[in-house]
Tab-separated table of C-alpha atoms in Angstrom:
chain	number	residue	atom	x	y	z
B	1	UNK	CA	95.188	2.084	25.041
B	2	UNK	CA	92.595	0.178	23.033
B	3	UNK	CA	89.369	-1.116	24.542
B	4	UNK	CA	88.203	-4.305	22.899
B	5	UNK	CA	84.707	-5.787	23.114
B	6	UNK	CA	84.207	-9.475	22.411
B	7	UNK	CA	80.645	-10.679	21.796
B	8	UNK	CA	80.071	-14.406	22.230
B	9	UNK	CA	76.991	-15.983	20.602
B	10	UNK	CA	76.958	-19.423	22.251
B	11	UNK	CA	73.824	-20.760	20.565
B	12	UNK	CA	74.103	-19.042	17.182
B	13	UNK	CA	73.334	-22.149	15.019
B	14	UNK	CA	70.226	-23.104	17.038
B	15	UNK	CA	69.076	-19.485	17.284
B	16	UNK	CA	69.443	-19.161	13.499
B	17	UNK	CA	67.263	-22.241	12.972
B	18	UNK	CA	64.562	-20.971	15.343
B	19	UNK	CA	64.483	-17.576	13.637
B	20	UNK	CA	64.097	-19.290	10.256
B	21	UNK	CA	61.252	-21.497	11.555
B	22	UNK	CA	59.107	-19.637	14.137
B	23	UNK	CA	56.829	-22.680	14.465
B	24	UNK	CA	59.495	-24.467	16.529
B	25	UNK	CA	58.502	-24.480	20.202
B	26	UNK	CA	60.928	-22.824	22.614
B	27	UNK	CA	60.465	-25.721	25.047
B	28	UNK	CA	61.572	-28.313	22.483
B	29	UNK	CA	65.294	-29.108	22.957
B	30	UNK	CA	67.231	-28.478	19.760
B	31	UNK	CA	70.745	-29.578	18.793
B	32	UNK	CA	72.804	-29.151	15.630
B	33	UNK	CA	74.625	-32.243	14.420
B	34	UNK	CA	77.989	-32.203	12.637
B	35	UNK	CA	79.291	-35.120	10.533
B	36	UNK	CA	82.668	-36.503	9.596
B	37	UNK	CA	82.395	-39.752	7.697
B	38	UNK	CA	80.228	-42.051	9.811
B	39	UNK	CA	80.778	-40.060	13.006
B	40	UNK	CA	78.028	-37.682	14.158
B	41	UNK	CA	78.266	-35.385	17.178
B	42	UNK	CA	76.607	-32.316	18.692
B	43	UNK	CA	78.074	-29.121	17.235
B	44	UNK	CA	75.674	-26.759	19.056
B	45	UNK	CA	72.895	-27.061	21.632
B	46	UNK	CA	70.274	-24.576	22.755
B	47	UNK	CA	69.526	-23.742	26.393
B	48	UNK	CA	66.701	-26.299	26.655
B	49	UNK	CA	69.029	-29.075	25.470
B	50	UNK	CA	71.871	-27.947	27.738
B	51	UNK	CA	69.585	-28.087	30.792
B	52	UNK	CA	68.879	-31.728	29.968
B	53	UNK	CA	72.590	-32.583	30.121
B	54	UNK	CA	73.477	-32.439	26.431
B	55	UNK	CA	76.752	-30.783	25.526
B	56	UNK	CA	78.854	-29.930	22.504
B	57	UNK	CA	80.958	-32.893	21.354
B	58	UNK	CA	78.566	-35.569	22.674
B	59	UNK	CA	77.841	-38.369	20.158
B	60	UNK	CA	74.506	-37.845	18.436
B	61	UNK	CA	73.314	-41.391	19.188
B	62	UNK	CA	73.917	-40.911	22.918
B	63	UNK	CA	72.058	-37.596	22.922
B	64	UNK	CA	69.096	-39.145	21.110
B	65	UNK	CA	68.985	-41.984	23.660
B	66	UNK	CA	69.113	-39.593	26.637
B	67	UNK	CA	66.394	-37.148	25.548
B	68	UNK	CA	63.044	-38.136	24.098
B	69	UNK	CA	61.580	-35.762	21.532
B	70	UNK	CA	64.983	-34.187	20.806
B	71	UNK	CA	64.982	-32.023	17.656
B	72	UNK	CA	68.132	-32.699	15.612
B	73	UNK	CA	69.198	-30.545	12.647
B	74	UNK	CA	72.211	-30.909	10.365
B	75	UNK	CA	74.943	-28.305	10.746
B	76	UNK	CA	75.252	-25.630	8.069
B	77	UNK	CA	78.483	-23.698	8.724
B	78	UNK	CA	78.004	-21.512	5.624
B	79	UNK	CA	74.585	-20.323	6.808
B	80	UNK	CA	75.959	-19.662	10.310
B	81	UNK	CA	78.820	-17.642	8.835
B	82	UNK	CA	76.395	-15.617	6.693
B	83	UNK	CA	74.307	-14.740	9.773
B	84	UNK	CA	77.448	-13.804	11.682
B	85	UNK	CA	78.521	-11.531	8.824
B	86	UNK	CA	75.143	-9.735	8.818
B	87	UNK	CA	75.334	-9.237	12.579
B	88	UNK	CA	78.882	-7.888	12.268
B	89	UNK	CA	77.805	-5.372	9.619
B	90	UNK	CA	74.937	-4.303	11.879
B	91	UNK	CA	77.358	-3.791	14.793
B	92	UNK	CA	79.603	-1.732	12.483
B	93	UNK	CA	76.746	0.674	11.782
B	94	UNK	CA	75.747	0.955	15.440
B	95	UNK	CA	78.716	0.709	17.775
B	96	UNK	CA	82.242	1.150	16.436
B	97	UNK	CA	84.252	1.925	13.302
B	98	UNK	CA	86.450	-1.132	13.889
B	99	UNK	CA	84.330	-4.293	13.951
B	100	UNK	CA	85.439	-7.708	12.797
B	101	UNK	CA	84.165	-11.268	12.663
B	102	UNK	CA	85.489	-13.725	15.247
B	103	UNK	CA	84.227	-16.996	13.736
B	104	UNK	CA	82.559	-19.287	14.323
B	105	UNK	CA	80.552	-17.714	17.144
B	106	UNK	CA	81.739	-14.192	17.893
B	107	UNK	CA	82.182	-10.550	17.003
B	108	UNK	CA	85.090	-8.336	18.081
B	109	UNK	CA	85.096	-4.523	18.254
B	110	UNK	CA	87.569	-1.829	19.187
B	111	UNK	CA	85.349	0.739	20.937
B	112	UNK	CA	88.037	3.169	22.064
B	113	UNK	CA	86.794	6.618	21.051
B	114	UNK	CA	83.268	5.384	20.221
B	115	UNK	CA	81.794	4.079	23.500
B	116	UNK	CA	80.927	7.604	24.705
B	117	UNK	CA	78.339	7.802	21.924
B	118	UNK	CA	76.468	4.967	23.701
B	119	UNK	CA	76.650	6.555	27.158
B	120	UNK	CA	79.781	4.749	28.363
B	121	UNK	CA	80.999	1.163	28.507
B	122	UNK	CA	78.375	-0.160	30.948
B	123	UNK	CA	75.392	1.182	29.020
B	124	UNK	CA	76.951	0.144	25.727
B	125	UNK	CA	77.452	-3.488	26.790
B	126	UNK	CA	74.048	-3.891	28.438
B	127	UNK	CA	72.325	-2.284	25.441
B	128	UNK	CA	74.271	-4.519	23.060
B	129	UNK	CA	73.254	-7.720	24.857
B	130	UNK	CA	69.628	-6.573	25.125
B	131	UNK	CA	69.450	-5.796	21.408
B	132	UNK	CA	70.787	-9.247	20.555
B	133	UNK	CA	68.209	-10.763	22.900
B	134	UNK	CA	65.520	-8.759	21.137
B	135	UNK	CA	66.648	-10.383	17.881
B	136	UNK	CA	66.209	-13.833	19.455
B	137	UNK	CA	69.950	-14.392	20.007
B	138	UNK	CA	71.677	-15.269	23.272
B	139	UNK	CA	74.831	-13.186	23.780
B	140	UNK	CA	77.630	-12.590	26.290
B	141	UNK	CA	79.882	-9.539	25.993
B	142	UNK	CA	83.158	-8.597	27.677
B	143	UNK	CA	85.377	-5.546	27.398
B	144	UNK	CA	89.085	-5.469	28.241
B	145	UNK	CA	92.351	-3.950	27.059
B	146	UNK	CA	93.137	-6.779	24.634
B	147	UNK	CA	91.277	-8.984	22.184
B	148	UNK	CA	92.618	-12.145	23.832
B	149	UNK	CA	91.400	-11.139	27.297
B	150	UNK	CA	87.972	-10.007	26.107
B	151	UNK	CA	87.544	-13.187	24.022
B	152	UNK	CA	88.416	-15.384	27.013
B	153	UNK	CA	86.212	-13.548	29.522
B	154	UNK	CA	83.132	-13.538	27.270
B	155	UNK	CA	83.355	-17.325	26.962
B	156	UNK	CA	84.258	-18.353	30.513
B	157	UNK	CA	82.284	-16.069	32.867
B	158	UNK	CA	78.600	-16.753	33.487
B	159	UNK	CA	77.503	-13.107	33.564
B	160	UNK	CA	76.095	-11.604	30.380
B	161	UNK	CA	78.407	-8.581	30.573
B	162	UNK	CA	81.922	-8.251	31.984
B	163	UNK	CA	83.903	-4.997	32.210
B	164	UNK	CA	87.595	-5.131	33.127
B	165	UNK	CA	88.921	-1.670	34.091
B	166	UNK	CA	91.886	-0.289	32.198
B	167	UNK	CA	95.200	-1.725	33.350
B	168	UNK	CA	93.665	-4.645	35.286
B	169	UNK	CA	93.755	-7.283	32.557
B	170	UNK	CA	96.591	-9.271	34.171
B	171	UNK	CA	94.683	-9.772	37.410
B	172	UNK	CA	91.432	-10.665	35.623
B	173	UNK	CA	92.737	-13.461	33.360
B	174	UNK	CA	95.216	-15.395	35.516
B	175	UNK	CA	92.528	-17.678	36.940
B	176	UNK	CA	90.930	-18.457	33.587
B	177	UNK	CA	91.197	-22.025	32.208
B	178	UNK	CA	93.734	-22.901	29.536
B	179	UNK	CA	90.941	-23.450	27.003
B	180	UNK	CA	90.395	-19.664	26.960
B	181	UNK	CA	93.783	-19.123	25.270
B	182	UNK	CA	92.489	-20.104	21.796
B	183	UNK	CA	94.967	-22.992	21.584
B	184	UNK	CA	94.336	-26.271	19.714
B	185	UNK	CA	92.447	-28.836	21.798
B	186	UNK	CA	95.349	-31.310	21.697
B	187	UNK	CA	97.740	-28.649	23.048
B	188	UNK	CA	95.360	-27.866	25.927
B	189	UNK	CA	95.031	-31.585	26.722
B	190	UNK	CA	98.822	-31.991	26.767
B	191	UNK	CA	99.215	-28.979	29.064
B	192	UNK	CA	96.625	-30.459	31.434
B	193	UNK	CA	98.587	-33.717	31.473
B	194	UNK	CA	101.673	-31.768	32.547
B	195	UNK	CA	99.759	-30.241	35.467
B	196	UNK	CA	98.864	-26.813	34.052
B	197	UNK	CA	95.303	-25.750	34.864
B	198	UNK	CA	95.044	-21.979	34.476
B	199	UNK	CA	96.541	-19.113	32.504
B	200	UNK	CA	98.411	-18.025	35.629
B	201	UNK	CA	100.183	-21.399	35.786
B	202	UNK	CA	101.642	-20.787	32.319
B	203	UNK	CA	102.626	-17.198	33.114
B	204	UNK	CA	104.760	-18.315	36.064
B	205	UNK	CA	106.523	-20.998	33.991
B	206	UNK	CA	109.740	-20.297	32.015
B	207	UNK	CA	108.920	-19.716	28.364
B	208	UNK	CA	111.794	-21.719	26.785
B	209	UNK	CA	110.643	-25.248	27.803
B	210	UNK	CA	107.084	-24.496	26.650
B	211	UNK	CA	108.328	-23.226	23.281
B	212	UNK	CA	110.628	-26.205	22.861
B	213	UNK	CA	107.760	-28.662	23.420
B	214	UNK	CA	104.734	-26.905	21.932
B	215	UNK	CA	106.224	-24.360	19.538
B	216	UNK	CA	105.748	-20.583	19.611
B	217	UNK	CA	101.910	-20.629	19.645
B	218	UNK	CA	101.543	-20.856	23.442
B	219	UNK	CA	103.818	-17.870	24.009
B	220	UNK	CA	102.151	-15.891	21.216
B	221	UNK	CA	98.671	-16.377	22.670
B	222	UNK	CA	99.904	-15.380	26.129
B	223	UNK	CA	101.546	-12.234	24.763
B	224	UNK	CA	98.364	-11.320	22.863
B	225	UNK	CA	96.209	-11.795	25.958
B	226	UNK	CA	98.479	-9.616	28.119
B	227	UNK	CA	99.016	-6.982	25.414
B	228	UNK	CA	102.723	-7.574	24.889
B	229	UNK	CA	102.227	-7.928	21.139
B	230	UNK	CA	99.537	-6.317	19.017
B	231	UNK	CA	96.585	-8.262	17.649
B	232	UNK	CA	94.926	-5.951	15.117
B	233	UNK	CA	91.286	-6.383	14.177
B	234	UNK	CA	90.565	-6.796	10.480
B	235	UNK	CA	87.555	-4.456	10.065
B	236	UNK	CA	84.644	-5.700	8.048
B	237	UNK	CA	83.560	-3.475	5.168
B	238	UNK	CA	80.279	-3.698	3.222
B	239	UNK	CA	80.527	-3.721	-0.555
B	240	UNK	CA	78.595	-0.434	-0.922
B	241	UNK	CA	80.679	1.456	1.652
B	242	UNK	CA	81.921	4.878	0.506
B	243	UNK	CA	85.541	5.119	1.693
B	244	UNK	CA	88.633	7.189	0.825
B	245	UNK	CA	92.203	6.543	1.937
B	246	UNK	CA	95.600	8.174	2.051
B	247	UNK	CA	98.854	6.220	2.513
B	248	UNK	CA	102.134	7.894	3.436
B	249	UNK	CA	105.610	7.023	2.230
B	250	UNK	CA	106.956	8.511	5.463
B	251	UNK	CA	104.895	8.197	8.700
B	252	UNK	CA	103.231	11.373	9.974
B	253	UNK	CA	102.463	12.396	13.548
B	254	UNK	CA	102.230	16.188	13.934
B	255	UNK	CA	98.679	17.412	14.717
B	256	UNK	CA	98.762	20.080	11.991
B	257	UNK	CA	99.792	17.473	9.421
B	258	UNK	CA	96.997	15.148	10.498
B	259	UNK	CA	94.512	18.044	10.244
B	260	UNK	CA	95.670	18.850	6.722
B	261	UNK	CA	95.182	15.313	5.424
B	262	UNK	CA	91.887	14.830	7.278
B	263	UNK	CA	90.589	17.949	5.510
B	264	UNK	CA	91.596	16.513	2.143
B	265	UNK	CA	89.936	13.182	2.932
B	266	UNK	CA	86.705	14.929	3.956
B	267	UNK	CA	86.679	16.792	0.625
B	268	UNK	CA	87.231	13.562	-1.331
B	269	UNK	CA	84.518	11.769	0.662
B	270	UNK	CA	81.987	14.517	0.023
B	271	UNK	CA	82.751	14.421	-3.717
B	272	UNK	CA	82.150	10.652	-3.779
B	273	UNK	CA	78.907	11.082	-1.839
B	274	UNK	CA	77.775	13.795	-4.253
B	275	UNK	CA	78.213	11.431	-7.206
B	276	UNK	CA	75.828	8.985	-5.526
B	277	UNK	CA	73.351	11.571	-4.250
B	278	UNK	CA	74.082	10.666	-0.624
B	279	UNK	CA	74.751	12.521	2.599
B	280	UNK	CA	76.723	11.180	5.539
B	281	UNK	CA	75.049	10.375	8.854
B	282	UNK	CA	77.990	8.608	10.467
B	283	UNK	CA	81.634	8.906	9.406
B	284	UNK	CA	84.610	6.932	10.719
B	285	UNK	CA	88.236	8.048	10.647
B	286	UNK	CA	90.566	5.054	10.980
B	287	UNK	CA	94.203	5.659	11.841
B	288	UNK	CA	96.678	2.907	10.861
B	289	UNK	CA	99.909	3.191	12.836
B	290	UNK	CA	103.301	1.756	11.905
B	291	UNK	CA	103.229	-0.624	14.906
B	292	UNK	CA	100.308	-2.482	13.249
B	293	UNK	CA	97.676	-1.021	15.594
B	294	UNK	CA	94.506	0.862	14.722
B	295	UNK	CA	92.778	3.843	16.306
B	296	UNK	CA	89.369	5.074	15.204
B	297	UNK	CA	87.254	8.198	15.642
B	298	UNK	CA	83.529	8.311	14.902
B	299	UNK	CA	81.462	11.402	14.158
B	300	UNK	CA	77.705	11.414	13.679
B	301	UNK	CA	75.235	13.947	12.352
B	302	UNK	CA	71.548	14.454	13.105
B	303	UNK	CA	70.621	14.488	9.413
B	304	UNK	CA	72.376	13.628	6.124
B	305	UNK	CA	75.006	16.257	5.300
B	306	UNK	CA	77.638	16.863	2.658
B	307	UNK	CA	79.029	20.084	4.076
B	308	UNK	CA	82.824	19.910	3.776
B	309	UNK	CA	83.486	22.667	6.300
B	310	UNK	CA	81.159	21.220	8.922
B	311	UNK	CA	82.420	17.629	8.651
B	312	UNK	CA	85.998	18.877	8.787
B	313	UNK	CA	85.221	20.790	11.987
B	314	UNK	CA	83.656	17.734	13.632
B	315	UNK	CA	86.872	15.761	13.131
B	316	UNK	CA	89.285	18.630	13.841
B	317	UNK	CA	87.614	19.110	17.233
B	318	UNK	CA	88.652	15.575	18.157
B	319	UNK	CA	92.059	15.242	16.534
B	320	UNK	CA	93.783	15.712	19.905
B	321	UNK	CA	92.498	12.230	20.801
B	322	UNK	CA	94.653	10.646	18.102
B	323	UNK	CA	97.797	9.023	19.506
B	324	UNK	CA	100.237	8.697	16.578
B	325	UNK	CA	102.707	6.581	18.552
B	326	UNK	CA	105.702	5.862	16.301
B	327	UNK	CA	103.867	7.358	13.342
B	328	UNK	CA	100.800	7.012	11.121
B	329	UNK	CA	101.190	5.188	7.812
B	330	UNK	CA	97.598	5.415	6.521
B	331	UNK	CA	94.384	7.356	7.127
B	332	UNK	CA	90.963	6.050	6.060
B	333	UNK	CA	87.694	7.953	6.108
B	334	UNK	CA	84.452	6.018	5.552
B	335	UNK	CA	80.793	6.975	5.454
B	336	UNK	CA	79.583	4.047	7.564
B	337	UNK	CA	76.009	5.316	7.458
B	338	UNK	CA	74.871	7.306	4.416
B	339	UNK	CA	71.368	8.338	3.353
B	340	UNK	CA	69.896	10.052	0.296
B	341	UNK	CA	70.377	13.812	0.469
B	342	UNK	CA	67.725	15.956	-1.192
B	343	UNK	CA	68.682	19.553	-1.829
B	344	UNK	CA	66.020	22.061	-0.749
B	345	UNK	CA	65.470	25.668	-1.705
B	346	UNK	CA	66.559	28.087	1.032
B	347	UNK	CA	63.862	30.304	2.509
B	348	UNK	CA	63.799	33.996	1.602
B	349	UNK	CA	63.543	36.516	4.423
B	350	UNK	CA	61.444	38.707	2.060
B	351	UNK	CA	58.498	36.332	1.971
B	352	UNK	CA	58.740	34.087	5.032
B	353	UNK	CA	60.407	33.874	8.384
B	354	UNK	CA	63.819	32.209	8.426
B	355	UNK	CA	63.785	28.943	10.414
B	356	UNK	CA	66.771	28.471	12.719
B	357	UNK	CA	68.590	25.198	12.055
B	358	UNK	CA	69.634	23.628	15.363
B	359	UNK	CA	71.178	20.487	13.872
B	360	UNK	CA	74.763	21.850	14.185
B	361	UNK	CA	74.207	22.194	17.932
B	362	UNK	CA	72.797	18.663	18.067
B	363	UNK	CA	75.856	17.358	16.216
B	364	UNK	CA	78.264	19.073	18.624
B	365	UNK	CA	76.462	17.788	21.722
B	366	UNK	CA	76.000	14.293	20.303
B	367	UNK	CA	79.676	13.879	19.384
B	368	UNK	CA	80.795	15.245	22.726
B	369	UNK	CA	79.354	12.115	24.340
B	370	UNK	CA	78.164	11.333	27.835
B	371	UNK	CA	74.533	10.849	26.781
B	372	UNK	CA	72.450	10.454	23.656
B	373	UNK	CA	70.330	13.268	22.245
B	374	UNK	CA	66.645	12.495	21.775
B	375	UNK	CA	63.127	13.930	21.810
B	376	UNK	CA	60.124	12.588	23.669
B	377	UNK	CA	57.070	11.786	21.543
B	378	UNK	CA	53.599	10.415	22.369
B	379	UNK	CA	52.495	6.852	21.623
B	380	UNK	CA	48.895	5.675	21.283
B	381	UNK	CA	48.660	3.665	24.519
B	382	UNK	CA	46.607	4.015	27.689
B	383	UNK	CA	49.322	2.345	29.775
B	384	UNK	CA	51.367	5.320	31.074
B	385	UNK	CA	54.865	3.849	30.706
B	386	UNK	CA	54.058	2.793	27.131
B	387	UNK	CA	52.613	6.162	26.079
B	388	UNK	CA	56.059	7.767	25.687
B	389	UNK	CA	58.880	6.960	23.317
B	390	UNK	CA	62.289	8.395	22.509
B	391	UNK	CA	62.844	9.510	18.930
B	392	UNK	CA	65.705	11.153	17.078
B	393	UNK	CA	66.161	14.878	17.630
B	394	UNK	CA	65.283	15.669	13.997
B	395	UNK	CA	62.667	12.953	13.409
B	396	UNK	CA	59.511	14.010	11.589
B	397	UNK	CA	56.268	14.470	13.510
B	398	UNK	CA	53.802	11.585	13.049
B	399	UNK	CA	50.710	13.565	14.038
B	400	UNK	CA	50.232	11.887	17.426
B	401	UNK	CA	49.288	14.163	20.346
B	402	UNK	CA	49.340	13.841	24.115
B	403	UNK	CA	45.988	12.816	25.699
B	404	UNK	CA	44.391	15.757	27.495
B	405	UNK	CA	41.194	14.206	28.928
B	406	UNK	CA	42.924	12.973	32.110
B	407	UNK	CA	45.452	14.760	34.284
B	408	UNK	CA	48.974	13.348	34.012
B	409	UNK	CA	52.021	14.152	36.187
B	410	UNK	CA	54.926	15.978	34.536
B	411	UNK	CA	57.364	13.613	36.266
B	412	UNK	CA	56.754	9.916	35.604
B	413	UNK	CA	59.039	7.521	37.501
B	414	UNK	CA	61.151	5.123	35.454
B	415	UNK	CA	59.251	2.261	37.050
B	416	UNK	CA	56.411	2.335	39.622
B	417	UNK	CA	57.664	2.130	43.227
B	418	UNK	CA	55.933	-0.062	45.814
B	419	UNK	CA	54.292	1.862	48.685
B	420	UNK	CA	52.486	0.903	51.907
B	421	UNK	CA	48.890	2.113	51.944
B	422	UNK	CA	45.928	2.216	54.307
B	423	UNK	CA	42.765	2.199	52.185
B	424	UNK	CA	39.264	0.769	52.158
B	425	UNK	CA	38.683	-1.595	49.243
B	426	UNK	CA	37.525	-1.655	46.520
B	427	UNK	CA	37.080	1.962	45.377
B	428	UNK	CA	38.127	4.246	48.187
B	429	UNK	CA	41.287	6.347	47.950
B	430	UNK	CA	44.106	5.846	50.478
B	431	UNK	CA	43.913	7.434	53.915
B	432	UNK	CA	47.706	7.449	54.206
B	433	UNK	CA	50.718	5.943	52.470
B	434	UNK	CA	54.425	5.398	53.120
B	435	UNK	CA	56.923	6.118	50.335
B	436	UNK	CA	60.708	5.937	50.683
B	437	UNK	CA	60.439	5.615	54.442
B	438	UNK	CA	58.214	8.671	54.990
B	439	UNK	CA	54.573	8.326	56.022
B	440	UNK	CA	52.169	10.829	54.445
B	441	UNK	CA	48.572	11.528	55.383
B	442	UNK	CA	46.197	12.028	52.437
B	443	UNK	CA	44.267	15.299	52.534
B	444	UNK	CA	42.501	15.240	49.156
B	445	UNK	CA	42.054	12.587	46.471
B	446	UNK	CA	40.513	12.233	43.032
B	447	UNK	CA	39.746	8.923	41.336
B	448	UNK	CA	39.744	6.114	40.576
B	449	UNK	CA	40.699	6.198	36.891
B	450	UNK	CA	40.697	2.619	35.652
B	451	UNK	CA	43.265	1.578	33.032
B	452	UNK	CA	42.916	-1.845	31.421
B	453	UNK	CA	45.723	-4.097	30.261
B	454	UNK	CA	46.544	-4.325	26.560
B	455	UNK	CA	45.296	-7.874	25.966
B	456	UNK	CA	46.528	-7.930	22.355
B	457	UNK	CA	50.155	-7.745	23.569
B	458	UNK	CA	50.037	-10.840	25.794
B	459	UNK	CA	47.409	-13.043	27.360
B	460	UNK	CA	48.346	-12.184	30.956
B	461	UNK	CA	46.955	-8.666	30.436
B	462	UNK	CA	43.490	-9.920	29.440
B	463	UNK	CA	42.031	-9.312	32.918
B	464	UNK	CA	44.691	-6.965	34.344
B	465	UNK	CA	43.594	-3.509	35.513
B	466	UNK	CA	44.979	-0.565	37.443
B	467	UNK	CA	43.035	1.987	39.480
B	468	UNK	CA	44.824	5.375	39.542
B	469	UNK	CA	44.286	8.175	42.076
B	470	UNK	CA	45.560	11.746	42.170
B	471	UNK	CA	46.209	12.470	45.849
B	472	UNK	CA	47.459	15.425	47.879
B	473	UNK	CA	49.141	15.022	51.258
B	474	UNK	CA	48.916	17.331	54.259
B	475	UNK	CA	51.987	19.291	53.103
B	476	UNK	CA	50.419	20.139	49.734
B	477	UNK	CA	52.467	17.736	47.577
B	478	UNK	CA	50.528	15.812	44.918
B	479	UNK	CA	51.203	12.277	43.724
B	480	UNK	CA	49.889	9.780	41.183
B	481	UNK	CA	49.393	6.324	42.691
B	482	UNK	CA	47.604	3.177	41.609
B	483	UNK	CA	46.383	-0.137	42.942
B	484	UNK	CA	47.181	-3.199	40.848
B	485	UNK	CA	43.828	-4.936	40.403
B	486	UNK	CA	40.179	-3.990	40.881
B	487	UNK	CA	40.186	-4.525	44.655
B	488	UNK	CA	37.938	-7.600	44.443
B	489	UNK	CA	39.249	-10.271	42.063
B	490	UNK	CA	42.852	-11.417	42.621
B	491	UNK	CA	43.109	-12.411	38.940
B	492	UNK	CA	43.033	-8.720	37.963
B	493	UNK	CA	46.193	-7.880	39.917
B	494	UNK	CA	48.141	-8.291	43.147
B	495	UNK	CA	46.160	-5.480	44.919
B	496	UNK	CA	49.471	-3.895	45.917
B	497	UNK	CA	49.849	-0.127	45.691
B	498	UNK	CA	52.465	1.764	43.702
B	499	UNK	CA	53.544	5.385	43.240
B	500	UNK	CA	53.978	6.163	39.555
B	501	UNK	CA	54.367	9.938	39.243
B	502	UNK	CA	54.808	13.273	41.026
B	503	UNK	CA	53.007	16.489	40.158
B	504	UNK	CA	54.799	19.843	40.150
């Protein structure tokens, strides 16, 4: 069963304008105005404008009268569509082989078989929304068994992320409003006049009278939402994408037959990549079934490769996941992410030691899923949680080294945990502290080590400081704790104590 993610970008036009003009203040309410003849109305409003009571569809003159200092920009649907296309291509390279545009304000993805590469559905959705926020775009994302359900949930539920477990779509959508069915506005208004308020009201109504009055569209949208009929996603494809295909006069379904044709497609793909001097980093196998549905498999590599045998093995190891259904009518293999591949001379065991290549192991573990493979590297920062970063397993060294002038714990907590402390201010170490419900008496202590805030990041860190202590309790365990602030001036910190690390 497919798993479909719908990403809703509610303020895409206003976000696009703010990204194009960084001088616009975030506090200034901004609306986008659409025109039709002499009529002008709000086509999009940012969060600041929405909080002031402005809404999509409101006449522009009324909005201007209600809010002083309102920033009004003309709508540019072509520019919005171009931004949406770029975001869709980015999502294709990052999340799933099957990604399509859902204009005017959304992206749709089939993540079945690809979500494990992001650590599962929950981590994938939260990471997706956070990355959009980092780009200055508000986003809501929902995942369900059908495109219709995911589309409706992303646009009607207030939470940023919504996950509907497999098989529970029916229960999740019955209370949604009729506007979530992607029906024309006049049809929704007519249904409201007849007393229908939710999707569940339509489900419990005989289909024939609805079809007779409104045509087949109402029934079709209901069937798509509940998965009774397929709604395939039209995948977006960049112009420079390297892709090979094989269509079949008679549908195939046997695993050994699928393996045979996948091997041929891998060979053809590698030949095309060789002509362009490229190696594949991420390859997508898309299976087109005769019932007009699509299944996709994604395989990634730690570095650019063009090894036919190795790429074939990566896909053959996962062919059992393919569900041919009534048969497969076409197979497509695309190098979604390709990079220049430079051939290097192999080392000779006569003159130098052979270096063991661990990238095949990284590829196997990375495609198995469950968690992402990474290395930990140092960052030039005195703030402990900022002095570490995750990098790719085969990334080049940048020459940075770990600081050795101060003792650091081998285990640093994800975030500092608040503790209760008895200590004499401003510079004395704690006498005792309570962490996770257990009180510990301090036997030895070393410090303080003062760490200043990084004022160039944000103004609030101009006066911020932390005083760190290495302490040992009466059982011999050692901890790394700090006080927020200098112990005298409240502007330097809250003067609360936190535990940040544990020594071995």
